[in-house]
């Protein structure tokens, strides 16, 4: 069922390259307070779908509808930093952005970027850089936050901390999140809805439903599906374990 006044939606979206369908007949809709994560193998078209939704790339067919004056915050997979061209974290976050000082102070505090605000981008660690990218994407107070593999360059501890921060931002801000990720175990904890993409939409639904879908099992294998199902059952029977996992707590 289509919901009126969606933030952004795509209908029958297709992208063809070298006679190959990168995206085929995609229907997707992001509504207020959604938290949707797109998963799938390499080459599935995940990043291309984000680019089409943000109008960075024009699809070969289909229609994209956006809420008028929709504010979107975008966090790319990574950025290329030229070490010979110095730029401070503060300048990077604010360049070509309309903002006020109160909003700026809020996002650097919210993303815990205040300790590195005067550093050069070139000296940041992977975790620090991801928080800075997140701060920049939040500066215009977005209604929709789009993230492309936001934790791909982080170790396990860094991934947990980043998803914990993202969950906090989602719960405190009145926004929606659309994310591409391959971190299945963390996706199952943090997201409300999962979409499996392999050039076409294979399956979509709540995390606990997706693990039972034949398309998910075909894509990731029975072992992964069983692990995720057990993981979800454990979390559903004792919900506070989700917070313990994201908070990095352990039972003795």
Short mmCIF file of C-alpha atoms in Angstrom, two decimals:
data_model
loop_
_atom_site.label_atom_id
_atom_site.label_comp_id
_atom_site.label_asym_id
_atom_site.label_seq_id
_atom_site.Cartn_x
_atom_site.Cartn_y
_atom_site.Cartn_z
CA UNK A 1 0.00 0.00 0.00
CA UNK A 2 1.36 3.39 -1.02
CA UNK A 3 1.48 6.02 1.68
CA UNK A 4 0.70 9.57 0.67
CA UNK A 5 3.19 12.32 1.39
CA UNK A 6 6.25 10.05 1.34
CA UNK A 7 9.55 11.86 1.77
CA UNK A 8 10.91 10.22 -1.37
CA UNK A 9 9.82 7.36 -3.60
CA UNK A 10 10.87 5.63 -6.80
CA UNK A 11 8.56 3.76 -9.11
CA UNK A 12 9.59 1.24 -11.78
CA UNK A 13 13.17 2.54 -11.66
CA UNK A 14 15.69 0.96 -14.06
CA UNK A 15 19.32 1.65 -14.91
CA UNK A 16 21.03 -0.05 -17.85
CA UNK A 17 24.79 -0.07 -18.47
CA UNK A 18 26.44 -1.94 -21.33
CA UNK A 19 23.16 -3.75 -21.96
CA UNK A 20 23.13 -5.00 -18.36
CA UNK A 21 20.44 -4.08 -15.83
CA UNK A 22 22.12 -2.44 -12.83
CA UNK A 23 18.67 -1.72 -11.41
CA UNK A 24 15.49 -3.33 -12.69
CA UNK A 25 11.94 -2.15 -11.95
CA UNK A 26 12.68 -0.82 -8.46
CA UNK A 27 9.83 0.42 -6.28
CA UNK A 28 10.88 1.99 -2.99
CA UNK A 29 9.31 4.47 -0.61
CA UNK A 30 10.76 6.28 2.40
CA UNK A 31 8.30 7.79 4.82
CA UNK A 32 8.55 9.86 7.96
CA UNK A 33 10.47 8.13 10.77
CA UNK A 34 11.48 5.19 8.57
CA UNK A 35 14.79 3.43 9.16
CA UNK A 36 15.41 1.33 6.07
CA UNK A 37 18.63 -0.54 5.36
CA UNK A 38 19.53 -1.89 1.91
CA UNK A 39 21.66 -5.03 1.85
CA UNK A 40 22.93 -7.19 -0.99
CA UNK A 41 26.04 -8.57 -2.69
CA UNK A 42 28.71 -6.50 -4.46
CA UNK A 43 27.42 -5.19 -7.77
CA UNK A 44 23.80 -5.36 -6.63
CA UNK A 45 23.16 -1.69 -7.48
CA UNK A 46 22.91 -0.42 -3.91
CA UNK A 47 25.00 2.73 -4.36
CA UNK A 48 23.44 3.38 -7.78
CA UNK A 49 20.00 3.35 -6.19
CA UNK A 50 21.08 5.98 -3.68
CA UNK A 51 22.56 8.11 -6.47
CA UNK A 52 19.32 7.93 -8.43
CA UNK A 53 17.21 8.86 -5.42
CA UNK A 54 19.43 11.88 -4.75
CA UNK A 55 19.36 12.76 -8.47
CA UNK A 56 23.13 12.39 -8.83
CA UNK A 57 22.42 9.96 -11.66
CA UNK A 58 19.49 9.91 -14.08
CA UNK A 59 17.86 6.48 -14.46
CA UNK A 60 16.99 5.08 -17.87
CA UNK A 61 13.36 4.71 -16.90
CA UNK A 62 11.05 5.16 -13.96
CA UNK A 63 9.91 8.03 -11.80
CA UNK A 64 11.28 9.61 -8.62
CA UNK A 65 9.03 11.74 -6.46
CA UNK A 66 10.35 13.88 -3.60
CA UNK A 67 8.57 15.93 -1.00
CA UNK A 68 8.91 19.63 -1.97
CA UNK A 69 11.98 21.25 -0.40
CA UNK A 70 13.04 17.96 1.16
CA UNK A 71 16.18 18.40 3.26
CA UNK A 72 18.56 15.49 2.68
CA UNK A 73 21.79 14.81 4.55
CA UNK A 74 24.19 12.52 2.70
CA UNK A 75 27.14 10.57 4.06
CA UNK A 76 29.21 8.91 1.29
CA UNK A 77 31.31 5.78 1.67
CA UNK A 78 34.48 7.84 1.83
CA UNK A 79 36.12 10.98 0.50
CA UNK A 80 39.46 11.52 -1.18
CA UNK A 81 41.65 13.73 1.01
CA UNK A 82 44.51 15.59 -0.64
CA UNK A 83 47.18 15.82 2.05
CA UNK A 84 48.90 18.72 0.31
CA UNK A 85 45.76 20.84 0.57
CA UNK A 86 45.18 21.54 4.28
CA UNK A 87 41.63 21.80 5.56
CA UNK A 88 40.46 21.83 9.15
CA UNK A 89 37.56 19.74 10.37
CA UNK A 90 35.56 22.89 11.10
CA UNK A 91 36.03 24.21 7.56
CA UNK A 92 35.15 20.85 6.05
CA UNK A 93 31.92 20.51 8.02
CA UNK A 94 30.75 24.03 7.18
CA UNK A 95 32.01 24.60 3.62
CA UNK A 96 29.13 25.50 1.27
CA UNK A 97 26.66 24.98 4.11
CA UNK A 98 24.14 27.44 5.48
CA UNK A 99 24.19 27.18 9.25
CA UNK A 100 24.10 29.04 12.51
CA UNK A 101 26.60 28.67 15.34
CA UNK A 102 24.08 26.98 17.64
CA UNK A 103 23.34 24.27 15.04
CA UNK A 104 27.05 23.82 14.42
CA UNK A 105 27.85 23.36 18.09
CA UNK A 106 24.98 20.93 18.44
CA UNK A 107 26.10 18.60 15.62
CA UNK A 108 29.74 18.47 16.70
CA UNK A 109 28.64 17.68 20.25
CA UNK A 110 26.05 15.17 19.06
CA UNK A 111 28.59 13.32 16.90
CA UNK A 112 31.38 13.70 19.46
CA UNK A 113 33.50 15.60 16.92
CA UNK A 114 34.29 18.51 19.24
CA UNK A 115 37.69 17.09 20.23
CA UNK A 116 38.93 17.09 16.64
CA UNK A 117 37.26 20.27 15.39
CA UNK A 118 40.57 22.15 14.96
CA UNK A 119 42.53 19.23 13.52
CA UNK A 120 43.43 18.75 9.88
CA UNK A 121 41.31 16.19 8.01
CA UNK A 122 44.44 14.35 6.91
CA UNK A 123 45.38 13.30 10.46
CA UNK A 124 42.00 11.87 11.52
CA UNK A 125 41.54 8.20 12.32
CA UNK A 126 38.89 6.18 10.47
CA UNK A 127 36.41 6.49 13.33
CA UNK A 128 36.99 10.24 13.69
CA UNK A 129 36.52 10.76 9.95
CA UNK A 130 33.22 8.90 9.93
CA UNK A 131 31.90 11.05 12.76
CA UNK A 132 32.99 14.21 10.93
CA UNK A 133 31.22 13.04 7.76
CA UNK A 134 28.13 12.36 9.85
CA UNK A 135 28.32 15.80 11.45
CA UNK A 136 28.47 17.45 8.02
CA UNK A 137 25.45 15.46 6.83
CA UNK A 138 23.43 16.61 9.87
CA UNK A 139 24.28 20.32 9.73
CA UNK A 140 21.24 21.28 7.64
CA UNK A 141 18.88 19.45 10.02
CA UNK A 142 17.83 16.87 7.41
CA UNK A 143 14.46 15.21 7.23
CA UNK A 144 16.11 12.26 5.47
CA UNK A 145 19.62 11.00 6.26
CA UNK A 146 21.18 8.84 3.53
CA UNK A 147 24.28 6.80 4.38
CA UNK A 148 26.31 4.63 2.01
CA UNK A 149 28.28 1.90 3.84
CA UNK A 150 29.01 4.29 6.75
CA UNK A 151 31.08 1.82 8.81
CA UNK A 152 32.92 -0.08 6.09
CA UNK A 153 36.39 1.16 7.06
CA UNK A 154 36.00 0.61 10.80
CA UNK A 155 37.02 -2.30 12.99
CA UNK A 156 34.36 -4.20 14.95
CA UNK A 157 34.58 -1.89 17.96
CA UNK A 158 34.34 1.14 15.70
CA UNK A 159 31.33 -0.33 13.90
CA UNK A 160 29.49 -0.93 17.18
CA UNK A 161 30.22 2.59 18.40
CA UNK A 162 29.12 4.13 15.11
CA UNK A 163 25.83 2.23 14.98
CA UNK A 164 25.22 3.10 18.62
CA UNK A 165 25.66 6.78 17.72
CA UNK A 166 23.40 6.43 14.68
CA UNK A 167 20.68 4.77 16.76
CA UNK A 168 20.90 7.63 19.28
CA UNK A 169 20.55 10.24 16.54
CA UNK A 170 17.57 8.40 15.05
CA UNK A 171 15.80 8.17 18.39
CA UNK A 172 16.40 11.82 19.30
CA UNK A 173 15.85 13.54 15.95
CA UNK A 174 12.64 13.62 13.96
CA UNK A 175 14.20 12.17 10.82
CA UNK A 176 14.22 9.13 8.55
CA UNK A 177 17.26 7.06 7.66
CA UNK A 178 18.05 5.24 4.42
CA UNK A 179 21.28 3.26 4.67
CA UNK A 180 23.31 0.83 2.60
CA UNK A 181 25.24 -1.62 4.77
CA UNK A 182 26.88 -5.04 4.72
CA UNK A 183 27.09 -5.32 8.53
CA UNK A 184 24.24 -7.81 8.84
CA UNK A 185 24.53 -8.45 12.58
CA UNK A 186 24.34 -4.71 13.33
CA UNK A 187 21.64 -4.07 10.74
CA UNK A 188 19.41 -6.61 12.45
CA UNK A 189 19.68 -4.68 15.72
CA UNK A 190 19.42 -1.09 14.60
CA UNK A 191 17.10 -0.92 11.61
CA UNK A 192 13.31 -1.11 11.38
CA UNK A 193 13.11 -2.47 7.85
CA UNK A 194 15.49 -4.33 5.53
CA UNK A 195 15.48 -4.40 1.72
CA UNK A 196 17.49 -7.11 -0.07
CA UNK A 197 18.72 -5.90 -3.44
CA UNK A 198 20.36 -7.85 -6.25
CA UNK A 199 19.72 -5.51 -9.20
CA UNK A 200 16.04 -6.09 -8.43
CA UNK A 201 14.24 -6.16 -5.09
CA UNK A 202 14.50 -9.70 -3.78
CA UNK A 203 12.63 -9.20 -0.51
CA UNK A 204 11.72 -6.49 1.96
CA UNK A 205 10.38 -6.49 5.50
CA UNK A 206 11.22 -6.35 9.17
CA UNK A 207 14.59 -7.91 10.12
CA UNK A 208 13.00 -10.89 11.88
CA UNK A 209 10.90 -11.62 8.79
CA UNK A 210 13.66 -11.21 6.24
CA UNK A 211 15.81 -14.05 7.64
CA UNK A 212 13.02 -16.51 6.82
CA UNK A 213 12.58 -15.35 3.24
CA UNK A 214 13.82 -17.82 0.58
CA UNK A 215 15.44 -14.94 -1.34
CA UNK A 216 17.48 -13.94 1.73
CA UNK A 217 18.51 -17.56 2.29
CA UNK A 218 19.48 -17.89 -1.37
CA UNK A 219 21.51 -14.67 -1.22
CA UNK A 220 23.37 -15.18 2.05
CA UNK A 221 23.13 -18.93 2.63
CA UNK A 222 21.33 -21.13 5.16
CA UNK A 223 24.05 -20.77 7.80
CA UNK A 224 23.85 -16.97 7.82
CA UNK A 225 20.03 -17.08 7.82
CA UNK A 226 20.06 -19.46 10.79
CA UNK A 227 22.56 -17.31 12.69
CA UNK A 228 20.50 -14.18 12.08
CA UNK A 229 17.26 -15.96 13.02
CA UNK A 230 18.73 -17.21 16.32
CA UNK A 231 20.19 -13.77 16.94
CA UNK A 232 16.82 -12.12 16.33
CA UNK A 233 14.99 -14.66 18.52
CA UNK A 234 17.39 -13.98 21.36
CA UNK A 235 16.87 -10.23 21.01
CA UNK A 236 13.10 -10.50 20.76
CA UNK A 237 12.85 -12.70 23.88
CA UNK A 238 15.02 -10.31 25.87
CA UNK A 239 14.84 -6.91 24.18
CA UNK A 240 17.39 -5.12 26.36
CA UNK A 241 20.17 -7.20 24.81
CA UNK A 242 19.95 -4.92 21.76
CA UNK A 243 20.98 -1.97 23.86
CA UNK A 244 23.63 -4.01 25.62
CA UNK A 245 25.11 -5.00 22.25
CA UNK A 246 25.11 -1.47 20.89
CA UNK A 247 26.47 -0.12 24.16
CA UNK A 248 29.30 -2.64 24.12
CA UNK A 249 28.18 -4.18 27.43
CA UNK A 250 28.98 -7.79 28.24
CA UNK A 251 27.61 -10.20 30.77
CA UNK A 252 30.03 -11.75 33.21
#
